[in-house]
Short mmCIF file of C-alpha atoms in Angstrom, two decimals:
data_model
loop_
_atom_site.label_atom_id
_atom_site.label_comp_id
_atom_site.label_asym_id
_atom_site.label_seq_id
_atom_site.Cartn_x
_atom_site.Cartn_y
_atom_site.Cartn_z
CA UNK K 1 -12.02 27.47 46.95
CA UNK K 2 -12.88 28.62 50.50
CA UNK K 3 -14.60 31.67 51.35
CA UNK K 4 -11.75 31.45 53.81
CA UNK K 5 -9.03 33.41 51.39
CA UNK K 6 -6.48 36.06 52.62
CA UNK K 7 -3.53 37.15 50.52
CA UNK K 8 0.16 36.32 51.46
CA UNK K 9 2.50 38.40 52.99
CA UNK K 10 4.34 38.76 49.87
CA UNK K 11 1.67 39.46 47.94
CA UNK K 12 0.76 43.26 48.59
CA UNK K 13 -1.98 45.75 47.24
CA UNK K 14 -1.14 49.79 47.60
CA UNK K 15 -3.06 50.02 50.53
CA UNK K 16 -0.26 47.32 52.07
CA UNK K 17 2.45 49.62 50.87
CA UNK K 18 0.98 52.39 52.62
CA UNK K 19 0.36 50.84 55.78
CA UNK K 20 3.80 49.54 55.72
CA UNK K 21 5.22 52.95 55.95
CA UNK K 22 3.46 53.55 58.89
CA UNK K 23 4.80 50.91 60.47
CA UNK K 24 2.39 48.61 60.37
CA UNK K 25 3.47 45.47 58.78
CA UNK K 26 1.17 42.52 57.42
CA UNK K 27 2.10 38.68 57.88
CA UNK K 28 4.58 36.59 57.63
CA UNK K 29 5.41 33.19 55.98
CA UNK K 30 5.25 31.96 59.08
CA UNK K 31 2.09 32.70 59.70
CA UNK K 32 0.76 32.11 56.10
CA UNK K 33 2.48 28.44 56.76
CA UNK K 34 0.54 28.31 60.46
CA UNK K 35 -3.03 29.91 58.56
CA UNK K 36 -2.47 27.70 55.55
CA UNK K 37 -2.50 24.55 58.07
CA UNK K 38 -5.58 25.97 59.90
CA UNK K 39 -7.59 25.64 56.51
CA UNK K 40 -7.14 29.38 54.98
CA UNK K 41 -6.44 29.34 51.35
CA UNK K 42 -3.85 31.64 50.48
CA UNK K 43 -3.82 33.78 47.56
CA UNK K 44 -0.16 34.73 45.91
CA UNK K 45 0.10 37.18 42.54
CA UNK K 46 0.98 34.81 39.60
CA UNK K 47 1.43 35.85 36.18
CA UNK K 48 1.54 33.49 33.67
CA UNK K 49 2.34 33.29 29.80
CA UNK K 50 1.43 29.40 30.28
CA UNK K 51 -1.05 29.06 32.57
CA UNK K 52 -4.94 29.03 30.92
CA UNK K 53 -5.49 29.96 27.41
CA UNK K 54 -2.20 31.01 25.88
CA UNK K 55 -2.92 34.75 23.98
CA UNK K 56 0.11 35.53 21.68
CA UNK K 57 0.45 39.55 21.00
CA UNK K 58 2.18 40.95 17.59
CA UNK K 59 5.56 42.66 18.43
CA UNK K 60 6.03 43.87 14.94
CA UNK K 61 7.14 42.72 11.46
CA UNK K 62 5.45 39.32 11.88
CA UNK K 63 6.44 38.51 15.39
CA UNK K 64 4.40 37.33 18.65
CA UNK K 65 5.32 36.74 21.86
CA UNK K 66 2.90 34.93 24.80
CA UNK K 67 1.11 37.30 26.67
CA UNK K 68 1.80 37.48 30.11
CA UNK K 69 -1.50 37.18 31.86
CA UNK K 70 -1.95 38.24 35.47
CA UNK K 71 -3.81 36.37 37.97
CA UNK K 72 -3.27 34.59 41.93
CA UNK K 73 -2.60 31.04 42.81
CA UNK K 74 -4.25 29.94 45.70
CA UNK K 75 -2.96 27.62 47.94
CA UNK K 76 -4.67 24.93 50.33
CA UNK K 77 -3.56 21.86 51.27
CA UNK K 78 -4.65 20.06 49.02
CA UNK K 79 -5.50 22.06 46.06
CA UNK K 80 -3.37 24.51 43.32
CA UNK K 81 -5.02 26.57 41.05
CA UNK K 82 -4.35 29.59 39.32
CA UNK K 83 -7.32 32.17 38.36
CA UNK K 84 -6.64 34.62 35.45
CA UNK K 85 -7.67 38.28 37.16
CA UNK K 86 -9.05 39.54 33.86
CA UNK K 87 -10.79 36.81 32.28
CA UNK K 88 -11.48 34.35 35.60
CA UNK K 89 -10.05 31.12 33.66
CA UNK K 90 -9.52 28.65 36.51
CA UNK K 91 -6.96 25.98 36.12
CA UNK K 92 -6.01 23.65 38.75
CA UNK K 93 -2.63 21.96 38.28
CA UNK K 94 -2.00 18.77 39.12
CA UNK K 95 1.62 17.57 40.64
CA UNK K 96 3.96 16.13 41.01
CA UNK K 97 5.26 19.53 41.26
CA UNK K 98 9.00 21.17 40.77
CA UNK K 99 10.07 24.59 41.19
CA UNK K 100 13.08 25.71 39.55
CA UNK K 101 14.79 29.67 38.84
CA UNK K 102 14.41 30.28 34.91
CA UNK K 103 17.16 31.39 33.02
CA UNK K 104 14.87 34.89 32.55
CA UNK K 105 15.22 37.01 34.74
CA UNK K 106 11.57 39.74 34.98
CA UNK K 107 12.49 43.35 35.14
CA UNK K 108 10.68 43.76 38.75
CA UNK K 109 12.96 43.95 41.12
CA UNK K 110 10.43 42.40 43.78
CA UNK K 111 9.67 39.62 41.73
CA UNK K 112 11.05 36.50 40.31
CA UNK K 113 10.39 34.26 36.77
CA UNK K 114 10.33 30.42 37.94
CA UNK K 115 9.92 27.68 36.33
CA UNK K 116 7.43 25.03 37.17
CA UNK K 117 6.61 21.45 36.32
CA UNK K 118 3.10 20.65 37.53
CA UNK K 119 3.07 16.31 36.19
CA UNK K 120 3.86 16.49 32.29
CA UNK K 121 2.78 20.43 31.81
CA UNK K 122 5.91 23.05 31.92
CA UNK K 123 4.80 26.48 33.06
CA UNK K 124 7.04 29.78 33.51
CA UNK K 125 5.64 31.81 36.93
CA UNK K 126 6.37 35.53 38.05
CA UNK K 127 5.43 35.71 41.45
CA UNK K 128 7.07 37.83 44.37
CA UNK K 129 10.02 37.10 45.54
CA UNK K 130 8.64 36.91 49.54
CA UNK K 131 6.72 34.92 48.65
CA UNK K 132 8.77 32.01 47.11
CA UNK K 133 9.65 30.05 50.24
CA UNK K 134 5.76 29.55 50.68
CA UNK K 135 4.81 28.56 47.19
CA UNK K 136 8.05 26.16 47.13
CA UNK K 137 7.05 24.69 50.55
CA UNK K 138 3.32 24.39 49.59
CA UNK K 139 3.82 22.77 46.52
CA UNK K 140 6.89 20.31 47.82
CA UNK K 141 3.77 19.12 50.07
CA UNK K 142 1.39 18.55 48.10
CA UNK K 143 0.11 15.94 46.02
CA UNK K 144 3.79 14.07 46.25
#
């Protein structure tokens, strides 16, 4: 990665949020599309139950279920790879790549459970939903 990072629009921190009630908004995927052609690696929120080492948590009388572990892909134009925030696992995925909706739907209502196919590895993805038009466009571009 670059030292050349800068989130994506969709991907906001509570100082965003605030700012955006003032009126002053951040970028667009336009201009992530334009910055992400000029060499800036873009970093979206990903969590992942799939992505990195898979940790499954007890749910009660016997049960697990994957942990969903948060963390950002970051795009180039060239590269995918998706860094776990807590533990700093790095995994870069390797395409070809297909993005489809899951039959899940996540409880966030500004944010969206995908499905993804990086070669022969199936993945499930919450990311936001702004920011789905760049990760689908970034991804149908590379490594095809």
């Amino acid at each position: 990665m670059t030292s050349n990072v800068r989130r994506a629009a969709g991907t906001k921190t509570f100082s965003d949020a605030l700012l955006s009630l003032v009126g002053i908004r951040r970028a667009s995927t336009a201009k992530d599309l334009a910055d992400l052609q000029a060499g800036t690696t873009l970093q979206v929120f990903c969590s992942s139950s799939t992505l990195g080492t898979v940790k499954m948590l007890s749910v009660g009388k016997g049960r697990t279920v994957p942990h969903m572990a948060a963390g950002d892909l970051y795009l180039t134009a060239d590269q995918v790879s998706w860094r776990n925030r807590r533990t700093g696992e790095s995994v870069t995925l390797r395409g070809p790549f297909a993005l489809s909706p899951s039959e899940r739907k996540t409880p966030h209502p500004k944010m969206d459970r995908l499905d993804l196919v990086a070669g022969d590895e199936q993945h499930v993805i919450v990311i936001p939903k702004a920011d789905i038009a760049l990760v689908t466009q970034v991804l149908g571009a590379a490594h095809r």
